[in-house]
């Protein structure tokens, strides 16, 4: 149940985020649908390909595909003046998707009895893959390449699960981790935490 809930939240958040980005870039309805669908599903597809697991195609996503399409349609028919307003808040939607998908990726690897390295990799690629795909399709600089901390939080979520810091079968502990990753991501954004060494840029 916890995994299903996190999937639901992540798909809705990333579909909303992808559609808002497409609208802000003045894409037509086809472009909005492509970005809105690619954002929630690209990370999971990439994860399965890299880990040589069976790929669940987009059209086989069941209720999650309907959630994504429904979210996209809601965004598309927003009053156009709302689009730029929501685009300014896109970092919050992205934080929800990053957290939920990173946890989902780690759970996927754990449930398939993969080694620790695969759990960490799965958390990262599932967490950031959709956002990278969205930004590339929108011709934006991917958030994962910014100096601010982004992919590290997906790695952190994977490490917490892989090393048994929490019981990943306990829904309450997963929800706490979910909230913690969102909080850390937003703190790193608003407080401008980064990983770079400033002296390296002084040429």
Short mmCIF file of C-alpha atoms in Angstrom, two decimals:
data_model
loop_
_atom_site.label_atom_id
_atom_site.label_comp_id
_atom_site.label_asym_id
_atom_site.label_seq_id
_atom_site.Cartn_x
_atom_site.Cartn_y
_atom_site.Cartn_z
CA UNK A 1 0.00 0.00 0.00
CA UNK A 2 2.83 2.41 0.81
CA UNK A 3 4.49 1.70 -2.53
CA UNK A 4 1.21 2.24 -4.41
CA UNK A 5 0.58 5.53 -2.61
CA UNK A 6 4.08 6.81 -3.34
CA UNK A 7 3.67 5.81 -6.98
CA UNK A 8 0.38 7.68 -7.17
CA UNK A 9 1.83 10.85 -5.64
CA UNK A 10 4.95 10.70 -7.81
CA UNK A 11 3.07 10.16 -11.07
CA UNK A 12 0.65 13.01 -10.36
CA UNK A 13 3.41 15.41 -9.26
CA UNK A 14 5.73 14.68 -12.19
CA UNK A 15 2.92 14.69 -14.77
CA UNK A 16 1.84 18.09 -13.43
CA UNK A 17 5.43 19.31 -13.49
CA UNK A 18 6.06 18.10 -17.04
CA UNK A 19 2.85 19.61 -18.35
CA UNK A 20 3.51 22.96 -16.64
CA UNK A 21 7.01 23.13 -18.13
CA UNK A 22 5.61 22.34 -21.58
CA UNK A 23 2.93 25.01 -21.21
CA UNK A 24 5.46 27.60 -20.04
CA UNK A 25 7.54 26.84 -23.15
CA UNK A 26 4.39 27.33 -25.28
CA UNK A 27 4.30 23.76 -26.57
CA UNK A 28 1.15 22.59 -28.34
CA UNK A 29 -1.14 19.94 -26.85
CA UNK A 30 0.98 17.14 -28.33
CA UNK A 31 4.10 18.53 -26.68
CA UNK A 32 2.27 18.96 -23.36
CA UNK A 33 1.14 15.32 -23.46
CA UNK A 34 4.62 14.06 -24.36
CA UNK A 35 6.33 15.96 -21.53
CA UNK A 36 3.54 15.17 -19.10
CA UNK A 37 3.80 11.42 -19.76
CA UNK A 38 7.59 11.21 -20.16
CA UNK A 39 8.33 12.91 -16.85
CA UNK A 40 6.69 10.33 -14.52
CA UNK A 41 7.58 7.22 -16.52
CA UNK A 42 11.02 7.77 -18.10
CA UNK A 43 12.95 7.17 -14.88
CA UNK A 44 11.35 3.78 -14.22
CA UNK A 45 11.83 2.65 -17.81
CA UNK A 46 15.50 3.68 -17.75
CA UNK A 47 15.99 1.91 -14.40
CA UNK A 48 14.59 -1.38 -15.69
CA UNK A 49 16.68 -1.20 -18.85
CA UNK A 50 19.91 -0.59 -16.92
CA UNK A 51 19.11 -3.29 -14.35
CA UNK A 52 18.01 -5.73 -17.08
CA UNK A 53 14.56 -6.11 -15.57
CA UNK A 54 11.30 -6.46 -17.46
CA UNK A 55 10.17 -3.09 -18.78
CA UNK A 56 6.58 -2.11 -18.03
CA UNK A 57 5.52 -0.11 -21.07
CA UNK A 58 3.71 3.17 -20.66
CA UNK A 59 0.47 1.74 -22.02
CA UNK A 60 0.66 -1.04 -19.41
CA UNK A 61 0.82 1.33 -16.43
CA UNK A 62 -2.88 0.95 -15.68
CA UNK A 63 -4.32 3.44 -13.20
CA UNK A 64 -1.06 5.41 -13.15
CA UNK A 65 -1.34 6.20 -16.86
CA UNK A 66 -4.88 7.46 -16.28
CA UNK A 67 -3.67 9.59 -13.38
CA UNK A 68 -0.97 11.09 -15.60
CA UNK A 69 -3.30 11.80 -18.52
CA UNK A 70 -5.96 13.24 -16.21
CA UNK A 71 -3.41 15.53 -14.56
CA UNK A 72 -2.12 16.67 -17.97
CA UNK A 73 -5.63 17.53 -19.16
CA UNK A 74 -6.30 19.55 -16.01
CA UNK A 75 -3.10 21.53 -16.58
CA UNK A 76 -3.79 22.05 -20.27
CA UNK A 77 -7.16 23.62 -19.57
CA UNK A 78 -5.86 25.84 -16.78
CA UNK A 79 -6.42 29.55 -17.38
CA UNK A 80 -3.23 30.51 -19.19
CA UNK A 81 -2.41 33.15 -16.57
CA UNK A 82 -1.99 30.37 -14.00
CA UNK A 83 0.73 28.60 -15.94
CA UNK A 84 3.57 30.98 -15.07
CA UNK A 85 2.37 31.07 -11.45
CA UNK A 86 2.61 27.28 -11.19
CA UNK A 87 5.90 27.23 -13.08
CA UNK A 88 7.45 29.30 -10.28
CA UNK A 89 6.35 26.60 -7.83
CA UNK A 90 7.63 23.74 -10.00
CA UNK A 91 10.50 23.05 -7.61
CA UNK A 92 7.96 21.83 -5.03
CA UNK A 93 6.31 19.45 -7.48
CA UNK A 94 9.74 18.24 -8.52
CA UNK A 95 10.69 17.63 -4.89
CA UNK A 96 7.59 15.46 -4.40
CA UNK A 97 8.38 13.45 -7.52
CA UNK A 98 12.08 13.13 -6.70
CA UNK A 99 11.38 11.84 -3.20
CA UNK A 100 8.61 9.42 -4.13
CA UNK A 101 10.39 7.98 -7.14
CA UNK A 102 13.75 7.65 -5.37
CA UNK A 103 12.05 5.62 -2.64
CA UNK A 104 10.09 3.64 -5.20
CA UNK A 105 13.30 2.85 -7.08
CA UNK A 106 15.00 1.63 -3.91
CA UNK A 107 11.99 -0.50 -3.03
CA UNK A 108 11.98 -1.98 -6.53
CA UNK A 109 15.59 -3.10 -6.16
CA UNK A 110 15.07 -4.43 -2.63
CA UNK A 111 11.99 -6.40 -3.65
CA UNK A 112 14.00 -7.92 -6.50
CA UNK A 113 16.78 -8.88 -4.05
CA UNK A 114 19.41 -6.83 -5.86
CA UNK A 115 22.73 -5.86 -4.19
CA UNK A 116 23.34 -2.58 -2.38
CA UNK A 117 24.95 -0.90 -5.39
CA UNK A 118 21.91 -1.69 -7.51
CA UNK A 119 19.60 -0.29 -4.82
CA UNK A 120 21.52 2.99 -4.76
CA UNK A 121 21.64 3.18 -8.56
CA UNK A 122 17.94 2.35 -8.82
CA UNK A 123 17.03 5.10 -6.36
CA UNK A 124 19.06 7.69 -8.28
CA UNK A 125 17.98 6.81 -11.81
CA UNK A 126 14.32 6.45 -10.84
CA UNK A 127 14.36 9.67 -8.84
CA UNK A 128 16.11 11.92 -11.34
CA UNK A 129 15.40 10.21 -14.66
CA UNK A 130 12.00 11.77 -15.22
CA UNK A 131 13.13 15.27 -14.34
CA UNK A 132 16.16 15.00 -16.62
CA UNK A 133 13.97 13.79 -19.49
CA UNK A 134 11.54 16.67 -18.93
CA UNK A 135 14.28 19.29 -18.90
CA UNK A 136 16.06 17.87 -21.95
CA UNK A 137 12.82 17.77 -23.97
CA UNK A 138 12.08 21.34 -22.86
CA UNK A 139 15.65 22.38 -23.80
CA UNK A 140 16.41 23.41 -20.24
CA UNK A 141 19.49 22.71 -18.18
CA UNK A 142 18.68 19.55 -16.16
CA UNK A 143 18.38 20.15 -12.43
CA UNK A 144 20.70 17.21 -11.75
CA UNK A 145 23.53 19.18 -13.42
CA UNK A 146 23.04 22.29 -11.27
CA UNK A 147 25.50 23.09 -8.52
CA UNK A 148 22.66 22.89 -6.00
CA UNK A 149 22.15 19.50 -4.36
CA UNK A 150 19.61 17.34 -6.23
CA UNK A 151 20.60 13.76 -7.06
CA UNK A 152 22.31 13.41 -3.67
CA UNK A 153 18.90 13.27 -2.00
CA UNK A 154 17.87 10.37 -4.23
CA UNK A 155 21.11 8.63 -3.26
CA UNK A 156 20.40 9.37 0.40
CA UNK A 157 16.93 7.79 0.14
CA UNK A 158 18.44 4.70 -1.45
CA UNK A 159 21.16 4.45 1.21
CA UNK A 160 18.66 4.71 4.08
CA UNK A 161 16.71 1.78 2.63
CA UNK A 162 19.66 -0.29 1.36
CA UNK A 163 21.57 -0.20 4.66
CA UNK A 164 18.52 -1.00 6.77
CA UNK A 165 18.40 2.35 8.57
CA UNK A 166 14.63 2.07 8.30
CA UNK A 167 12.36 -0.94 7.89
CA UNK A 168 11.26 -0.57 4.29
CA UNK A 169 8.24 -2.80 4.93
CA UNK A 170 6.93 -0.29 7.49
CA UNK A 171 4.62 2.24 5.81
CA UNK A 172 4.99 4.88 8.52
CA UNK A 173 8.77 4.85 8.28
CA UNK A 174 8.57 5.14 4.48
CA UNK A 175 6.27 8.16 4.80
CA UNK A 176 8.69 9.78 7.24
CA UNK A 177 11.55 9.20 4.79
CA UNK A 178 9.38 10.59 1.99
CA UNK A 179 8.76 13.78 3.95
CA UNK A 180 12.41 14.05 4.98
CA UNK A 181 13.68 13.87 1.39
CA UNK A 182 11.19 16.54 0.29
CA UNK A 183 12.28 18.77 3.17
CA UNK A 184 15.98 18.31 2.46
CA UNK A 185 15.53 18.98 -1.25
CA UNK A 186 13.60 22.20 -0.60
CA UNK A 187 16.08 23.31 2.06
CA UNK A 188 18.97 22.76 -0.35
CA UNK A 189 17.14 24.83 -2.97
CA UNK A 190 16.14 27.77 -0.76
CA UNK A 191 19.38 27.88 1.22
CA UNK A 192 21.53 27.40 -1.90
CA UNK A 193 23.38 24.35 -0.62
CA UNK A 194 25.77 23.02 -3.25
CA UNK A 195 28.61 20.58 -3.82
CA UNK A 196 31.04 22.70 -5.77
CA UNK A 197 34.32 24.15 -4.54
CA UNK A 198 34.27 27.85 -5.29
CA UNK A 199 38.03 28.08 -5.72
CA UNK A 200 37.86 25.81 -8.75
CA UNK A 201 35.87 28.50 -10.55
CA UNK A 202 38.42 31.24 -9.96
CA UNK A 203 40.45 31.07 -13.14
#
